[in-house]
PDB file of C-alpha atoms in Angstrom:
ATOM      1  CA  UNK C   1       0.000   0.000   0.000  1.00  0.00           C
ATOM      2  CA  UNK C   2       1.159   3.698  -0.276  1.00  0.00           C
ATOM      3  CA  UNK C   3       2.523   5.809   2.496  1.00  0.00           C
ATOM      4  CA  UNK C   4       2.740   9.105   1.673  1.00  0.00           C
ATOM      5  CA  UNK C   5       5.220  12.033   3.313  1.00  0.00           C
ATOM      6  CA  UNK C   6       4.935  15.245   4.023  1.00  0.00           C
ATOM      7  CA  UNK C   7       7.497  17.711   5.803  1.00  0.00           C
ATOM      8  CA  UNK C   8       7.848  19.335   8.075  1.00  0.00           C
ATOM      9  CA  UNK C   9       4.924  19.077   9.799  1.00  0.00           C
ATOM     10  CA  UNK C  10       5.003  22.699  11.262  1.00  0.00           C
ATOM     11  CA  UNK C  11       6.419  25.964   9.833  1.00  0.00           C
ATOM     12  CA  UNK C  12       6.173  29.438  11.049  1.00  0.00           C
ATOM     13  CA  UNK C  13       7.445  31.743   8.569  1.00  0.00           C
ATOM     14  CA  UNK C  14       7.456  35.640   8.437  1.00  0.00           C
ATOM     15  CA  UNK C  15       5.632  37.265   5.344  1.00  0.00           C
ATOM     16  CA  UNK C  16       7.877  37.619   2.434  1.00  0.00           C
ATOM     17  CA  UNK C  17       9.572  34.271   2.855  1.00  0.00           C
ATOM     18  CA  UNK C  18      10.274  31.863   0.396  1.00  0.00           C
ATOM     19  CA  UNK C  19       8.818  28.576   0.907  1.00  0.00           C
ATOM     20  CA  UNK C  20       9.579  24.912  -0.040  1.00  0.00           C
ATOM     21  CA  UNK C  21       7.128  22.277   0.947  1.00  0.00           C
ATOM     22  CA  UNK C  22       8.166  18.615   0.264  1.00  0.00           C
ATOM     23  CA  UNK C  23       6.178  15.324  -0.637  1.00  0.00           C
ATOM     24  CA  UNK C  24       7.397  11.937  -1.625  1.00  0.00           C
ATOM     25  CA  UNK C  25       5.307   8.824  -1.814  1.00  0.00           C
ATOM     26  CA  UNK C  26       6.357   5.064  -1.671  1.00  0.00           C
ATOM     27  CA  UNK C  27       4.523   1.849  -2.244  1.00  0.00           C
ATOM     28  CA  UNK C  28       3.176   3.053  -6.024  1.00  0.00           C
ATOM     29  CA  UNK C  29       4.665   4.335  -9.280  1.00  0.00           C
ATOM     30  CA  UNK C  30       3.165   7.008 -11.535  1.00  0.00           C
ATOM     31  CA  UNK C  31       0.477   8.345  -9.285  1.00  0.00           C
ATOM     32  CA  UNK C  32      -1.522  11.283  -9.732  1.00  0.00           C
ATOM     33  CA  UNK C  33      -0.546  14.078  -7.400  1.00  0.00           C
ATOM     34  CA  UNK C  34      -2.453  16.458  -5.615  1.00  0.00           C
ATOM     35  CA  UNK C  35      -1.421  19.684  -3.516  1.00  0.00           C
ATOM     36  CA  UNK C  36      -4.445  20.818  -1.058  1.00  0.00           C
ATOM     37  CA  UNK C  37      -4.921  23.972   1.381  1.00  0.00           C
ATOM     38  CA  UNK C  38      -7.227  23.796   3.921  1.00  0.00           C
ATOM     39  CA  UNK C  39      -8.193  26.897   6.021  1.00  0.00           C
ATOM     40  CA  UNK C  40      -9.367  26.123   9.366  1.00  0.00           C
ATOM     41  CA  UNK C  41     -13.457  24.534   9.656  1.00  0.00           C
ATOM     42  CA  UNK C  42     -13.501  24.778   5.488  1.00  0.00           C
ATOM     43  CA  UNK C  43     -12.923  22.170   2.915  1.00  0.00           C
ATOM     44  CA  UNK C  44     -10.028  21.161   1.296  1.00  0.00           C
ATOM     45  CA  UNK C  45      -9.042  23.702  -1.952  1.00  0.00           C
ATOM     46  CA  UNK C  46      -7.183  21.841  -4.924  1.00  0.00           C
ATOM     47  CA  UNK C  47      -4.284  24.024  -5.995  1.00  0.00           C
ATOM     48  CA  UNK C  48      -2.325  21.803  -7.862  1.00  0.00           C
ATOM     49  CA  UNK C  49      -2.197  18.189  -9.660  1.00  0.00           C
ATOM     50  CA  UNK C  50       0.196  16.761 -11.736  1.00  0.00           C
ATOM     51  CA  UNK C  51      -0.540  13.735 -13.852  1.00  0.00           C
ATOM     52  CA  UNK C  52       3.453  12.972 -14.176  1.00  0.00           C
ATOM     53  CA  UNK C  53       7.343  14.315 -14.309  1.00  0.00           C
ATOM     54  CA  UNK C  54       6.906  17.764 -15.153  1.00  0.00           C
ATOM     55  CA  UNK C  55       3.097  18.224 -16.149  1.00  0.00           C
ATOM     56  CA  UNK C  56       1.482  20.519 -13.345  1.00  0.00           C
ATOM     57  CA  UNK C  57      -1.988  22.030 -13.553  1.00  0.00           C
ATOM     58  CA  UNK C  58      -2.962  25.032 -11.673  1.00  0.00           C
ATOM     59  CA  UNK C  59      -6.548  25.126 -10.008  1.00  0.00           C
ATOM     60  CA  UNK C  60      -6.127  28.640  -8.310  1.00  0.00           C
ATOM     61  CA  UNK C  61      -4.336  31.938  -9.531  1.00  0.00           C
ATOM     62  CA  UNK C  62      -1.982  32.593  -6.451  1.00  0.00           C
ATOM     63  CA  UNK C  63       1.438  32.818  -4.807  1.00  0.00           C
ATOM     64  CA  UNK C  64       2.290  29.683  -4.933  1.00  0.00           C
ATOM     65  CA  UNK C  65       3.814  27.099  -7.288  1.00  0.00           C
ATOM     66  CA  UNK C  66       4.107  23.346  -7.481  1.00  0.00           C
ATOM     67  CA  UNK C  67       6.948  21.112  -9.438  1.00  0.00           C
ATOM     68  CA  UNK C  68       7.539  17.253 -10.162  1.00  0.00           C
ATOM     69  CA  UNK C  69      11.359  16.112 -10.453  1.00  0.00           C
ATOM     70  CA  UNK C  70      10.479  12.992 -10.018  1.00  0.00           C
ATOM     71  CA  UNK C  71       8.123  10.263 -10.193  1.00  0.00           C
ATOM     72  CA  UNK C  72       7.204  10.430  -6.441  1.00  0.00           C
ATOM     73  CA  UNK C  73       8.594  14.067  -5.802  1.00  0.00           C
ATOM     74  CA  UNK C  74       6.041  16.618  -5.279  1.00  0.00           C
ATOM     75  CA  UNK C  75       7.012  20.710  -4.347  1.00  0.00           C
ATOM     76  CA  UNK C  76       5.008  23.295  -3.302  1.00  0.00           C
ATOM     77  CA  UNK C  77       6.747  26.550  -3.716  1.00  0.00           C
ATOM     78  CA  UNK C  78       6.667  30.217  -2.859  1.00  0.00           C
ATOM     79  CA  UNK C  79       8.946  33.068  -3.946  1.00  0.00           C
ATOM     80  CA  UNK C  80       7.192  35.495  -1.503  1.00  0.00           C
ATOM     81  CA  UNK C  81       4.900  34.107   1.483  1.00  0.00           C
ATOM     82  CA  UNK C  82       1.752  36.753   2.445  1.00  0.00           C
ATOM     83  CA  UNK C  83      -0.271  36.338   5.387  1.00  0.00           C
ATOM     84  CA  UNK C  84      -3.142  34.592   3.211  1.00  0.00           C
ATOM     85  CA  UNK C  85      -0.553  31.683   2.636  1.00  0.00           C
ATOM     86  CA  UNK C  86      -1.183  30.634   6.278  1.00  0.00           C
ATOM     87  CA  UNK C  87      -3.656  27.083   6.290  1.00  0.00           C
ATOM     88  CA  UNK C  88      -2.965  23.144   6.640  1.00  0.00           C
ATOM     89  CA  UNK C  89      -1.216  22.104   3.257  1.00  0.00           C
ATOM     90  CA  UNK C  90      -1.922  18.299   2.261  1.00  0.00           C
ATOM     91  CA  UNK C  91      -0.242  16.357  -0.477  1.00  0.00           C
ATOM     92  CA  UNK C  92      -2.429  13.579  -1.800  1.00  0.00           C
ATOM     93  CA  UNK C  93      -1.827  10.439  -4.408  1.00  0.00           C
ATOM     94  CA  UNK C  94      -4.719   9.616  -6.723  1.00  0.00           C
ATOM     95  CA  UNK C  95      -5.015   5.629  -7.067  1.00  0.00           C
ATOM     96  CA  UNK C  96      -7.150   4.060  -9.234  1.00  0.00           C
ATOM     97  CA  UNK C  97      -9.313   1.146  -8.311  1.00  0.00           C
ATOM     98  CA  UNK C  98     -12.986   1.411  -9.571  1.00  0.00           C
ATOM     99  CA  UNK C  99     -11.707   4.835 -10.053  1.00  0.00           C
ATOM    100  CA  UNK C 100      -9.417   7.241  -8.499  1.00  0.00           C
ATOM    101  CA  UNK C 101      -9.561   7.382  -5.047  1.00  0.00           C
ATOM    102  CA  UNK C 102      -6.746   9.779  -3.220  1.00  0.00           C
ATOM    103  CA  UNK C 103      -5.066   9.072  -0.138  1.00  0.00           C
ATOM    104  CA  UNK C 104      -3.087  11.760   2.070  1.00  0.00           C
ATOM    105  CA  UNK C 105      -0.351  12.859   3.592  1.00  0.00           C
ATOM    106  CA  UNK C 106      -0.066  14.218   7.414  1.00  0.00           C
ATOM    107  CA  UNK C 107       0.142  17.451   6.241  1.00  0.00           C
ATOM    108  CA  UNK C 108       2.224  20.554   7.323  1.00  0.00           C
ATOM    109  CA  UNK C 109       0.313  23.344   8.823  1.00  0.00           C
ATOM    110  CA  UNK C 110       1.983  27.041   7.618  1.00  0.00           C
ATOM    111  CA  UNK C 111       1.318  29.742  10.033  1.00  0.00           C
ATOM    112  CA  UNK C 112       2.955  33.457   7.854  1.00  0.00           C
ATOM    113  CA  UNK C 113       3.347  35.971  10.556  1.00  0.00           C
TER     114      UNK C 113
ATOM    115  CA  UNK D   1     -25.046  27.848  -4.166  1.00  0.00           C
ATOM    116  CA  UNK D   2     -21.807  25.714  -3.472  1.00  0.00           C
ATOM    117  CA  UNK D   3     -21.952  22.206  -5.459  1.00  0.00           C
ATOM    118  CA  UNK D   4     -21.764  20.409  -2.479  1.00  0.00           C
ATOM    119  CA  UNK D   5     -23.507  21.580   1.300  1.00  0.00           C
ATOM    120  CA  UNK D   6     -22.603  19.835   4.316  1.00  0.00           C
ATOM    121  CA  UNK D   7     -23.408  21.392   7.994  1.00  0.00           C
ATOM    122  CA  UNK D   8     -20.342  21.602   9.835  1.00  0.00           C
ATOM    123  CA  UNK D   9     -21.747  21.276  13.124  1.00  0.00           C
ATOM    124  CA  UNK D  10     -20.346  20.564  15.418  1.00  0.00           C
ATOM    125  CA  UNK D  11     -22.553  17.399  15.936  1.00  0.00           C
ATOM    126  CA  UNK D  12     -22.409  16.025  19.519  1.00  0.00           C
ATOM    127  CA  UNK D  13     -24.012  13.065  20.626  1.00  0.00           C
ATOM    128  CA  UNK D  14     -23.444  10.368  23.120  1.00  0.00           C
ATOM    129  CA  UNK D  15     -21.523   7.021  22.741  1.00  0.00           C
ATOM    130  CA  UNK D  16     -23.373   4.178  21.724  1.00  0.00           C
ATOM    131  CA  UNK D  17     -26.015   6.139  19.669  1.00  0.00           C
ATOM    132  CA  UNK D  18     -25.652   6.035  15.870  1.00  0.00           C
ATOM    133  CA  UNK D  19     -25.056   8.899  13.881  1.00  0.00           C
ATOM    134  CA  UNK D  20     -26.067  10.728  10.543  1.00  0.00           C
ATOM    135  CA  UNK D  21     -23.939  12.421   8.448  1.00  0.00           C
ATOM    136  CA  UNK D  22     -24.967  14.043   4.956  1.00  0.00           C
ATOM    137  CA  UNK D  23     -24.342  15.875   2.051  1.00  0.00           C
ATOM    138  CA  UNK D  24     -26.088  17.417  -0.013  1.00  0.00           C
ATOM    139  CA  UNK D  25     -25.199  18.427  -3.850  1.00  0.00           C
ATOM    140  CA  UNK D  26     -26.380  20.233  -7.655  1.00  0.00           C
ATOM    141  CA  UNK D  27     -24.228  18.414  -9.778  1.00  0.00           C
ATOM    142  CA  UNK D  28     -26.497  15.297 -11.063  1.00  0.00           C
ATOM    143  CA  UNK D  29     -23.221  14.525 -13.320  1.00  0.00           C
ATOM    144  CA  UNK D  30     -21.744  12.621  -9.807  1.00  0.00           C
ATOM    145  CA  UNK D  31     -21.459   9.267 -10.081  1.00  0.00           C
ATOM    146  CA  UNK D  32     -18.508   8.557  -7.116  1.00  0.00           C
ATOM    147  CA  UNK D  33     -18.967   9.344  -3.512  1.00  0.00           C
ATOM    148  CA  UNK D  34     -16.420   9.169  -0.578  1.00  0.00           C
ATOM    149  CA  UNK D  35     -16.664   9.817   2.905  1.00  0.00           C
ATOM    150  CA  UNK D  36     -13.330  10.909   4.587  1.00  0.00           C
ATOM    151  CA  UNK D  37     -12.466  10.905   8.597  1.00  0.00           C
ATOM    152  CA  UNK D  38     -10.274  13.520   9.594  1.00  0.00           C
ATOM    153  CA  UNK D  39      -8.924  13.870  12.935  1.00  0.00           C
ATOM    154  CA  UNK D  40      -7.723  16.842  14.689  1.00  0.00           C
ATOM    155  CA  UNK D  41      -4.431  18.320  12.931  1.00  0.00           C
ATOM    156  CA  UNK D  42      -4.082  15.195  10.578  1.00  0.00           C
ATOM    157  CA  UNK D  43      -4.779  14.068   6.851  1.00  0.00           C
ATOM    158  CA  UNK D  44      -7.936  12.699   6.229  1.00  0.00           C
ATOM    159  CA  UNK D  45      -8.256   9.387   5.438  1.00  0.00           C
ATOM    160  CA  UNK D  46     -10.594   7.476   3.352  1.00  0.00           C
ATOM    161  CA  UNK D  47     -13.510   5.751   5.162  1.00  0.00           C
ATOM    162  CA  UNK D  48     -15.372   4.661   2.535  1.00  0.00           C
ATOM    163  CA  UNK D  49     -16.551   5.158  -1.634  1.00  0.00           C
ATOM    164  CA  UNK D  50     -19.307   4.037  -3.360  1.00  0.00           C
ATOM    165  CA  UNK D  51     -20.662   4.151  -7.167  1.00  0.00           C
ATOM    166  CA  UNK D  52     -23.695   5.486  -8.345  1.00  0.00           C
ATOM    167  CA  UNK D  53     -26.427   4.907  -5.733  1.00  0.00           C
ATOM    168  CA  UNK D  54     -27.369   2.395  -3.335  1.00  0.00           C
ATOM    169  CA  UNK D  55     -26.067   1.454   0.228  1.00  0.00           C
ATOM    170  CA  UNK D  56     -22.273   0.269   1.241  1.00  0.00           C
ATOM    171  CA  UNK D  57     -21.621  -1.289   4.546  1.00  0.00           C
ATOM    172  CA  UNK D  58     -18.511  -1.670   6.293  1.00  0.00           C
ATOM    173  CA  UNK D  59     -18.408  -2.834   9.905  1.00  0.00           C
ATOM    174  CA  UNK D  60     -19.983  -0.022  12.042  1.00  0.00           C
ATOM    175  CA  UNK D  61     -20.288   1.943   8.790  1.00  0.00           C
ATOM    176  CA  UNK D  62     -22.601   2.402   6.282  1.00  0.00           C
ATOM    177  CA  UNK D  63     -23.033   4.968   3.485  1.00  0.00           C
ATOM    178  CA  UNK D  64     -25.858   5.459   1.779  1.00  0.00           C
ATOM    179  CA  UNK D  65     -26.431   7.539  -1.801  1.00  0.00           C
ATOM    180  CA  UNK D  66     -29.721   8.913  -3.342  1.00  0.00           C
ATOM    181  CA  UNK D  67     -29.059  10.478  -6.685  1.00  0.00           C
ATOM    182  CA  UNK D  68     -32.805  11.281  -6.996  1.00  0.00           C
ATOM    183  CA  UNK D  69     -32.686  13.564  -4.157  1.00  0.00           C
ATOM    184  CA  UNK D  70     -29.100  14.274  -4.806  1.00  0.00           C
ATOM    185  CA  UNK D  71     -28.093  13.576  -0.675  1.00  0.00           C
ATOM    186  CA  UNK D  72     -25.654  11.180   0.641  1.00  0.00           C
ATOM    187  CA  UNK D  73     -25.188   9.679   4.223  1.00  0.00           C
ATOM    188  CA  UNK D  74     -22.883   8.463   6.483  1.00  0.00           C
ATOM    189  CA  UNK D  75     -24.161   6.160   9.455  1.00  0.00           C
ATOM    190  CA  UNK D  76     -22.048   5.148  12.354  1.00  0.00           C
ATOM    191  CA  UNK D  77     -23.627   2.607  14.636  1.00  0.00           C
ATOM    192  CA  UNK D  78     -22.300   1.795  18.139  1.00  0.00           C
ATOM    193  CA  UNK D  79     -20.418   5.319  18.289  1.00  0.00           C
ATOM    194  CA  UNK D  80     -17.506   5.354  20.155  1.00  0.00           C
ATOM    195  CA  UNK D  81     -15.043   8.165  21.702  1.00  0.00           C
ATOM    196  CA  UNK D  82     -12.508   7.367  18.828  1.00  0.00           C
ATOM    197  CA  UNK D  83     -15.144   8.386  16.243  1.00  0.00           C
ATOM    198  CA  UNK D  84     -14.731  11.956  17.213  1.00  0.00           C
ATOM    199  CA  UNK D  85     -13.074  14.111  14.242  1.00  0.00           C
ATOM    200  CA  UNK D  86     -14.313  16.479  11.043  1.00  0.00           C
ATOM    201  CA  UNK D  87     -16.036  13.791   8.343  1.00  0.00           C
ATOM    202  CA  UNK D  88     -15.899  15.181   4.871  1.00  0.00           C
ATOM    203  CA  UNK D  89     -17.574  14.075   1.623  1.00  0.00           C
ATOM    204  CA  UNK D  90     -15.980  14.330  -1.893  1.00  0.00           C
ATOM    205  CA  UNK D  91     -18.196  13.537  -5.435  1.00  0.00           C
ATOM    206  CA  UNK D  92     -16.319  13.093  -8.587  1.00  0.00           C
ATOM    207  CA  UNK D  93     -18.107  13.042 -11.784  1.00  0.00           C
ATOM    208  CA  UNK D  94     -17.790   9.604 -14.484  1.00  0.00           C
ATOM    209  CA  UNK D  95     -15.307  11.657 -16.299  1.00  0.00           C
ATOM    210  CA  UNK D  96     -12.710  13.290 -14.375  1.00  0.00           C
ATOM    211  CA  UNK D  97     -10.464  11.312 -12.521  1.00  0.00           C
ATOM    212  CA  UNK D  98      -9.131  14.651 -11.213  1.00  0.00           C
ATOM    213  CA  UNK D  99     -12.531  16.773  -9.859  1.00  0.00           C
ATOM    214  CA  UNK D 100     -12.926  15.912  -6.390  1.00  0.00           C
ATOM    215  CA  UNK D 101     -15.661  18.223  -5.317  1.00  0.00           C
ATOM    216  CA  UNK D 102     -15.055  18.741  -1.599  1.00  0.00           C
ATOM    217  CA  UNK D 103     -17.981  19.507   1.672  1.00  0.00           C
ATOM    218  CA  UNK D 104     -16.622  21.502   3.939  1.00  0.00           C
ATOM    219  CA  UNK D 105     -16.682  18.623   7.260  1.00  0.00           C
ATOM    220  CA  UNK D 106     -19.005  17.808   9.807  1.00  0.00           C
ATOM    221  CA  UNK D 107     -17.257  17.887  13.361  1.00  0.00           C
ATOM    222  CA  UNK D 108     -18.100  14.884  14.960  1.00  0.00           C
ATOM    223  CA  UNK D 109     -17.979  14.786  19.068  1.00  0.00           C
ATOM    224  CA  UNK D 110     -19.203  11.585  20.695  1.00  0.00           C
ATOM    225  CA  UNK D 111     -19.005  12.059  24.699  1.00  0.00           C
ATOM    226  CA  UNK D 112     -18.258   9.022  27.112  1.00  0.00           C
TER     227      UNK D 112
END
């Protein structure tokens, strides 16, 4: 079965900083990918999937970016953090049985002061 | 209108009863339903899917899906302490394998 990781699990950063979010998956080759945000008592918010190396689709115009460098490599990236970058990010691996189902990481909850 | 309405509670109730969660939705193109259980400060994690309508039982669990109304369910039977957390729904249309329309969570508080 997968395991997915996510790290770290907390980071307090001050507006303005970059930021580099990591996720790496094991037990599955060629997933889908997914980046999430969730703000606290909402849903989750798809901001990014990727299908494979390299191919990233953006849900949401915003300050953040994603990449793929590898198989199970996912990034979520941001040149300049703002105080609206703040929320519970989740990375998430689509697998396909009747159909896609996703699975999830732990998460790393981003608090931009 | 958002495409999918869940209450977010918080829903407290006492162990042992049995619960009902739902969702409502516009979309009559959904065909795949999930229930997720999320606990405090964690992922969520997948619970249970079903296709189309009908009911799908699993242990203490059973969802339930009527497209005619457009309304899904969640039932928990035997609630216990451990069942406390945030349940969300996601719907997917046939077609998209990448369209996971999201509820917002029902907290979920069962007291000892």
């Amino acid at each position: 079965s997968q395991t997915i990781h996510q790290w770290p699990a907390t980071l307090v950063q001050p507006v303005g900083s970059p930021l580099s979010l990591e996720c790496t998956v094991e037990g599955t080759s060629n997933p889908n990918l997914y980046w999430y945000r969730q703000a606290a008592g909402r849903g989750l918010q798809l901001l990014f999937y990727s299908v494979g190396i390299g191919q990233i689709s953006s849900e949401v115009p915003q300050n953040l970016s994603a990449s793929r460098p590898q198989d199970r490599q996912f990034i979520l990236s941001s040149k300049k953090l703002l105080l609206s970058d703040s929320g519970f990010y989740l990375c998430a691996c689509g697998i396909i049985t009747i159909k896609e189902t996703q699975y999830f990481g732990p998460g790393t909850r981003l608090l931009v002061l | 209108q958002k495409e999918v309405e869940q209450d977010p509670g918080p829903l407290s109730v006492p162990e042992g009863a049995i619960v009902s969660l739902n969702c409502t939705y516009s979309n009559s193109a959904f065909q795949y339903f999930m229930w997720y259980r999320q606990y405090s400060r964690k992922g969520p994690e997948l619970l249970m899917y079903t296709y189309s309508s009908g009911n799908k039982e699993d242990g203490r669990f059973t969802a339930q899906v009527d497209k005619s109304s457009k309304y899904i369910s969640l039932f928990i039977r035997d609630s216990q302490p451990s069942d406390s957390a945030t349940y969300l729904c996601a719907m997917s249309p046939l077609d998209s394998n990448y369209q996971l329309i999201w509820g917002a969570g029902t907290k979920l508080i069962i007291k000892p």
